[in-house]
Amino acid sequence: MPSLEDELFPSTPGKFKIDRAHHTMNRQFHRCFASTSTMFLWALFLIALTASYLSFQSFVDSGSRYFSASWGGIQWEKQVRNSAQIHRSGGMSVLVTGAAGFVGTHVSLALKKRGDGVVGLDNFNSYYDPSLKKARKSMLNGHGIFVVEGDVNDGRLLDKLFDVVAFTHVMHLAAQAGVRYAMENPGSYVHSNIAGLVTLLEACKSANPQPSIVWASSSSVYGLNDKVPFSESDRTDRPASLYAATKKAGEEITHTYNHIYGLSITGLRFFTVYGPWGRPDMAYFSFTRNILQGKPITVYRGKNRVDLARDFTYIDDIVKGCLGSLDTSGKSTGSGGKKKGPAPYRIFNLGNTSPVTVPTLVDILERHLKVKAKRNIVDMPGNGDVPFTHANISLARREFGYKPTTDLQTGLKKFVRWYLSYYGYNRGSKPVN
Ligand SMILES: O=C(O)[C@H]1O[C@H](OP(=O)(O)OP(=O)(O)OC[C@H]2O[C@@H](n3ccc(=O)[nH]c3=O)[C@H](O)[C@@H]2O)[C@H](O)[C@@H](O)[C@H]1O
């Protein structure tokens, strides 16, 4: 049996090994040392325990501070209720998540303009310049839309929102976007696109009445599919990026909530959406910035020097698709967290049906900006990109008359006009960004 000394001072070479020759001579000393050491170890243990308790407390505190700082109270509830008020007969009250995002802002405005009630939710994260999100929020405020600052992972906040307003619909657009950023920060995709989605669905399933849900999936779910154009029934089991995989997972997760709880669910596969108030991380936006600043742009090229192509879709067409989906979503059937009958489960492509290559996108930007781009053409790195996308939109056309009307030339002209005015470029004056 090992002695107490052996347990306290295990035979670790070079560290605590005791010279047994001195064992008897130093027995008294050792006993004293052993008991001092025991006390020392206990003290260490207690310090460690206290430290971990304190850090846990501060984690809990900062967590609840993060989640609860900017919501709650009578005034806040009043703002939420006012914003959700419906001003047309047969209108809807919609909770728009990601409302300060690109698509969220445009959809919120369109709903409000036709008389629907809209409450926004956005966490204003810094994936890209939060000042652009704040500017979008100010615009929404100016149209009577209240944007709650909060996270879809905050279940308490979501429950509170459903307590205050019986939302008829949820337009779920909050997400971690971007195909290539998934290699830099994979956790953020799991956090927003999976955990956040489940938290939202949990709140929706328990809400009474349950809302109908329309949410943003992505064209990226087609991954390595090479059958064109992409139809909703095509394979989506070979995603090329973690972003795509989380969106595909979202489609499966929403299916289970539809199946178990009777939630009406519509997933929209957006195809590279662009336009005014867009996302600075996207190619058309960052190319514009660099071209104006005289900086080079990196243009990826596919295998065998084939140009990459995207079915670039203008924001106004996407907004029409979102509203069409909301209008035809059908009702959720559950109540009290229990399914009462089958509810619609739908998935639609929202694309433009006419892919354009990336070099052509640059040509168009050069014409609108009247500046030549410094193109740095490189082979597409293995970063999750797919070589091309092309939507078949016949399903959305049949269901709610979806018909995109803006070609890339026209859409980019509107984008460039917005960009120049937003960032303060005026004819003859010096750029400010
Ligand atoms: O439809 C979607 O589901 C996705 O659309 C969008 O992804 P993508 O289609 O990849 O758009 P985007 O980044 O603008 O790159 C466009 C093209 O430029 C090429 N590209 C890009 C950057 C660069 O520096 N150089 C370059 O050649 C690049 O290789 C690509 O060929 C959304 O960002 C995404 O969130 C998701 O919604």
CSV table of N, CA, C and O in Angstrom, one decimal, residues 137-196:
chain,number,residue,atom,x,y,z
A,137,LYS,N,-30.8,51.1,-38.9
A,137,LYS,CA,-31.7,51.1,-37.8
A,137,LYS,C,-32.4,52.5,-37.7
A,137,LYS,O,-33.6,52.6,-37.5
A,138,SER,N,-31.6,53.6,-37.9
A,138,SER,CA,-32.1,54.9,-37.9
A,138,SER,C,-33.2,55.1,-39.0
A,138,SER,O,-34.2,55.7,-38.7
A,139,MET,N,-32.9,54.5,-40.1
A,139,MET,CA,-33.8,54.6,-41.2
A,139,MET,C,-35.1,53.9,-40.8
A,139,MET,O,-36.2,54.4,-41.0
A,140,LEU,N,-35.0,52.7,-40.2
A,140,LEU,CA,-36.2,52.0,-39.8
A,140,LEU,C,-37.0,52.8,-38.8
A,140,LEU,O,-38.2,52.9,-38.8
A,141,ASN,N,-36.2,53.3,-37.8
A,141,ASN,CA,-36.9,54.1,-36.7
A,141,ASN,C,-37.7,55.3,-37.4
A,141,ASN,O,-38.8,55.6,-37.0
A,142,GLY,N,-37.1,55.9,-38.4
A,142,GLY,CA,-37.8,57.0,-39.1
A,142,GLY,C,-39.1,56.6,-39.7
A,142,GLY,O,-39.9,57.4,-40.0
A,143,HIS,N,-39.2,55.3,-40.0
A,143,HIS,CA,-40.5,54.8,-40.6
A,143,HIS,C,-41.4,54.1,-39.5
A,143,HIS,O,-42.2,53.3,-39.9
A,144,GLY,N,-41.1,54.4,-38.3
A,144,GLY,CA,-41.9,53.8,-37.2
A,144,GLY,C,-41.6,52.4,-36.8
A,144,GLY,O,-42.5,51.7,-36.2
A,145,ILE,N,-40.5,51.9,-37.2
A,145,ILE,CA,-40.1,50.5,-36.9
A,145,ILE,C,-39.1,50.5,-35.7
A,145,ILE,O,-38.1,51.0,-35.8
A,146,PHE,N,-39.5,49.8,-34.6
A,146,PHE,CA,-38.7,49.7,-33.5
A,146,PHE,C,-37.8,48.5,-33.6
A,146,PHE,O,-38.3,47.4,-33.9
A,147,VAL,N,-36.5,48.7,-33.4
A,147,VAL,CA,-35.6,47.5,-33.5
A,147,VAL,C,-35.0,47.2,-32.1
A,147,VAL,O,-34.3,48.1,-31.5
A,148,VAL,N,-35.3,46.1,-31.6
A,148,VAL,CA,-34.9,45.7,-30.3
A,148,VAL,C,-33.4,45.2,-30.4
A,148,VAL,O,-33.1,44.4,-31.4
A,149,GLU,N,-32.6,45.7,-29.5
A,149,GLU,CA,-31.2,45.2,-29.6
A,149,GLU,C,-31.1,44.0,-28.7
A,149,GLU,O,-31.1,44.0,-27.5
A,150,GLY,N,-30.9,42.8,-29.4
A,150,GLY,CA,-30.8,41.6,-28.6
A,150,GLY,C,-30.5,40.4,-29.6
A,150,GLY,O,-30.4,40.6,-30.8
A,151,ASP,N,-30.3,39.3,-29.0
A,151,ASP,CA,-29.8,38.1,-29.7
A,151,ASP,C,-30.8,37.0,-29.8
A,151,ASP,O,-31.6,36.8,-28.9
A,152,VAL,N,-30.9,36.3,-31.0
A,152,VAL,CA,-31.8,35.2,-31.1
A,152,VAL,C,-31.5,34.1,-30.2
A,152,VAL,O,-32.3,33.2,-29.9
A,153,ASN,N,-30.3,34.1,-29.6
A,153,ASN,CA,-30.0,33.1,-28.6
A,153,ASN,C,-30.5,33.4,-27.2
A,153,ASN,O,-30.4,32.6,-26.3
A,154,ASP,N,-31.1,34.5,-27.1
A,154,ASP,CA,-31.7,34.9,-25.8
A,154,ASP,C,-33.2,34.5,-25.7
A,154,ASP,O,-34.1,35.2,-26.1
A,155,GLY,N,-33.4,33.3,-25.2
A,155,GLY,CA,-34.7,32.7,-25.1
A,155,GLY,C,-35.7,33.6,-24.3
A,155,GLY,O,-36.9,33.7,-24.6
A,156,ARG,N,-35.1,34.2,-23.2
A,156,ARG,CA,-36.0,35.0,-22.3
A,156,ARG,C,-36.5,36.2,-23.1
A,156,ARG,O,-37.7,36.6,-22.9
A,157,LEU,N,-35.7,36.8,-23.8
A,157,LEU,CA,-36.1,38.0,-24.6
A,157,LEU,C,-37.2,37.6,-25.6
A,157,LEU,O,-38.2,38.3,-25.8
A,158,LEU,N,-36.9,36.5,-26.3
A,158,LEU,CA,-37.9,36.0,-27.3
A,158,LEU,C,-39.3,35.7,-26.6
A,158,LEU,O,-40.3,36.1,-27.1
A,159,ASP,N,-39.2,35.0,-25.5
A,159,ASP,CA,-40.5,34.8,-24.8
A,159,ASP,C,-41.2,36.1,-24.4
A,159,ASP,O,-42.4,36.2,-24.5
A,160,LYS,N,-40.4,37.0,-24.0
A,160,LYS,CA,-41.0,38.3,-23.6
A,160,LYS,C,-41.7,39.0,-24.8
A,160,LYS,O,-42.8,39.5,-24.7
A,161,LEU,N,-41.0,38.9,-25.9
A,161,LEU,CA,-41.5,39.6,-27.1
A,161,LEU,C,-42.9,38.9,-27.5
A,161,LEU,O,-43.8,39.6,-27.9
A,162,PHE,N,-42.9,37.6,-27.4
A,162,PHE,CA,-44.2,36.9,-27.7
A,162,PHE,C,-45.3,37.1,-26.6
A,162,PHE,O,-46.4,37.0,-26.9
A,163,ASP,N,-44.8,37.5,-25.4
A,163,ASP,CA,-45.8,37.9,-24.4
A,163,ASP,C,-46.4,39.2,-24.7
A,163,ASP,O,-47.6,39.4,-24.5
A,164,VAL,N,-45.6,40.1,-25.2
A,164,VAL,CA,-46.1,41.5,-25.5
A,164,VAL,C,-46.9,41.5,-26.7
A,164,VAL,O,-47.9,42.3,-26.8
A,165,VAL,N,-46.5,40.8,-27.8
A,165,VAL,CA,-47.2,40.8,-29.1
A,165,VAL,C,-47.5,39.4,-29.5
A,165,VAL,O,-46.7,38.5,-29.5
A,166,ALA,N,-48.7,39.2,-30.0
A,166,ALA,CA,-49.1,37.9,-30.6
A,166,ALA,C,-48.7,37.9,-32.1
A,166,ALA,O,-49.5,38.1,-33.0
A,167,PHE,N,-47.4,37.8,-32.3
A,167,PHE,CA,-46.9,37.9,-33.7
A,167,PHE,C,-47.6,36.8,-34.6
A,167,PHE,O,-47.7,35.7,-34.2
A,168,THR,N,-48.1,37.2,-35.8
A,168,THR,CA,-48.7,36.3,-36.7
A,168,THR,C,-47.6,35.6,-37.5
A,168,THR,O,-47.7,34.4,-37.9
A,169,HIS,N,-46.5,36.3,-37.7
A,169,HIS,CA,-45.4,35.8,-38.5
A,169,HIS,C,-44.0,36.1,-38.0
A,169,HIS,O,-43.9,37.2,-37.3
A,170,VAL,N,-43.1,35.3,-38.2
A,170,VAL,CA,-41.7,35.6,-37.9
A,170,VAL,C,-40.9,35.5,-39.2
A,170,VAL,O,-41.0,34.5,-40.0
A,171,MET,N,-40.2,36.6,-39.6
A,171,MET,CA,-39.3,36.6,-40.7
A,171,MET,C,-37.9,36.4,-40.1
A,171,MET,O,-37.3,37.4,-39.6
A,172,HIS,N,-37.3,35.3,-40.2
A,172,HIS,CA,-36.0,35.0,-39.5
A,172,HIS,C,-34.9,35.2,-40.5
A,172,HIS,O,-34.6,34.3,-41.3
A,173,LEU,N,-34.2,36.3,-40.4
A,173,LEU,CA,-33.1,36.6,-41.3
A,173,LEU,C,-31.8,36.8,-40.5
A,173,LEU,O,-30.7,37.0,-41.1
A,174,ALA,N,-31.8,36.8,-39.2
A,174,ALA,CA,-30.6,36.9,-38.4
A,174,ALA,C,-29.7,35.6,-38.7
A,174,ALA,O,-30.2,34.5,-38.6
A,175,ALA,N,-28.5,35.8,-39.0
A,175,ALA,CA,-27.6,34.7,-39.3
A,175,ALA,C,-26.2,35.1,-39.3
A,175,ALA,O,-25.9,36.3,-39.5
A,176,GLN,N,-25.3,34.2,-39.2
A,176,GLN,CA,-23.9,34.5,-39.6
A,176,GLN,C,-23.7,34.2,-41.1
A,176,GLN,O,-23.8,33.0,-41.5
A,177,ALA,N,-23.6,35.3,-41.8
A,177,ALA,CA,-23.5,35.1,-43.3
A,177,ALA,C,-22.0,35.0,-43.7
A,177,ALA,O,-21.1,35.1,-42.9
A,178,GLY,N,-21.8,34.8,-45.0
A,178,GLY,CA,-20.4,34.8,-45.6
A,178,GLY,C,-19.9,33.4,-45.7
A,178,GLY,O,-20.0,32.6,-44.8
A,179,VAL,N,-19.5,33.1,-46.9
A,179,VAL,CA,-19.1,31.7,-47.2
A,179,VAL,C,-17.6,31.5,-46.7
A,179,VAL,O,-17.3,30.5,-46.0
A,180,ARG,N,-16.7,32.4,-47.0
A,180,ARG,CA,-15.3,32.2,-46.7
A,180,ARG,C,-14.9,32.5,-45.3
A,180,ARG,O,-14.0,31.9,-44.7
A,181,TYR,N,-15.7,33.3,-44.6
A,181,TYR,CA,-15.4,33.7,-43.2
A,181,TYR,C,-15.6,32.4,-42.3
A,181,TYR,O,-15.0,32.4,-41.2
A,182,ALA,N,-16.3,31.4,-42.8
A,182,ALA,CA,-16.5,30.2,-41.9
A,182,ALA,C,-15.2,29.5,-41.6
A,182,ALA,O,-15.1,28.8,-40.6
A,183,MET,N,-14.2,29.7,-42.4
A,183,MET,CA,-12.9,29.1,-42.1
A,183,MET,C,-12.2,29.8,-41.0
A,183,MET,O,-11.4,29.2,-40.3
A,184,GLU,N,-12.5,31.1,-40.9
A,184,GLU,CA,-11.8,31.9,-39.8
A,184,GLU,C,-12.5,31.8,-38.5
A,184,GLU,O,-11.9,31.7,-37.4
A,185,ASN,N,-13.9,31.7,-38.5
A,185,ASN,CA,-14.6,31.7,-37.2
A,185,ASN,C,-15.8,30.7,-37.3
A,185,ASN,O,-16.9,31.1,-37.3
A,186,PRO,N,-15.4,29.4,-37.3
A,186,PRO,CA,-16.5,28.4,-37.5
A,186,PRO,C,-17.5,28.5,-36.4
A,186,PRO,O,-18.7,28.3,-36.6
A,187,GLY,N,-17.1,28.8,-35.2
A,187,GLY,CA,-18.0,28.8,-34.0
A,187,GLY,C,-19.2,29.8,-34.2
A,187,GLY,O,-20.3,29.5,-33.7
A,188,SER,N,-18.9,30.9,-34.9
A,188,SER,CA,-20.0,31.9,-35.0
A,188,SER,C,-21.1,31.4,-35.9
A,188,SER,O,-22.3,31.8,-35.7
A,189,TYR,N,-20.8,30.4,-36.8
A,189,TYR,CA,-21.9,29.9,-37.6
A,189,TYR,C,-22.7,28.9,-36.8
A,189,TYR,O,-24.0,28.9,-37.0
A,190,VAL,N,-22.1,28.1,-36.0
A,190,VAL,CA,-22.9,27.2,-35.1
A,190,VAL,C,-23.7,28.0,-34.2
A,190,VAL,O,-24.9,27.7,-34.0
A,191,HIS,N,-23.1,29.1,-33.6
A,191,HIS,CA,-23.8,29.9,-32.6
A,191,HIS,C,-25.1,30.5,-33.2
A,191,HIS,O,-26.2,30.4,-32.6
A,192,SER,N,-24.9,31.2,-34.4
A,192,SER,CA,-26.1,31.9,-34.9
A,192,SER,C,-27.0,31.0,-35.7
A,192,SER,O,-28.2,31.0,-35.5
A,193,ASN,N,-26.4,30.2,-36.6
A,193,ASN,CA,-27.3,29.5,-37.6
A,193,ASN,C,-27.8,28.2,-37.1
A,193,ASN,O,-28.8,27.7,-37.7
A,194,ILE,N,-27.3,27.7,-36.0
A,194,ILE,CA,-27.8,26.4,-35.5
A,194,ILE,C,-28.4,26.7,-34.1
A,194,ILE,O,-29.6,26.6,-33.9
A,195,ALA,N,-27.6,27.1,-33.1
A,195,ALA,CA,-28.1,27.3,-31.7
A,195,ALA,C,-29.2,28.4,-31.7
A,195,ALA,O,-30.2,28.3,-31.1
A,196,GLY,N,-28.9,29.5,-32.5
A,196,GLY,CA,-29.8,30.7,-32.5
A,196,GLY,C,-31.1,30.3,-33.1
A,196,GLY,O,-32.2,30.6,-32.7
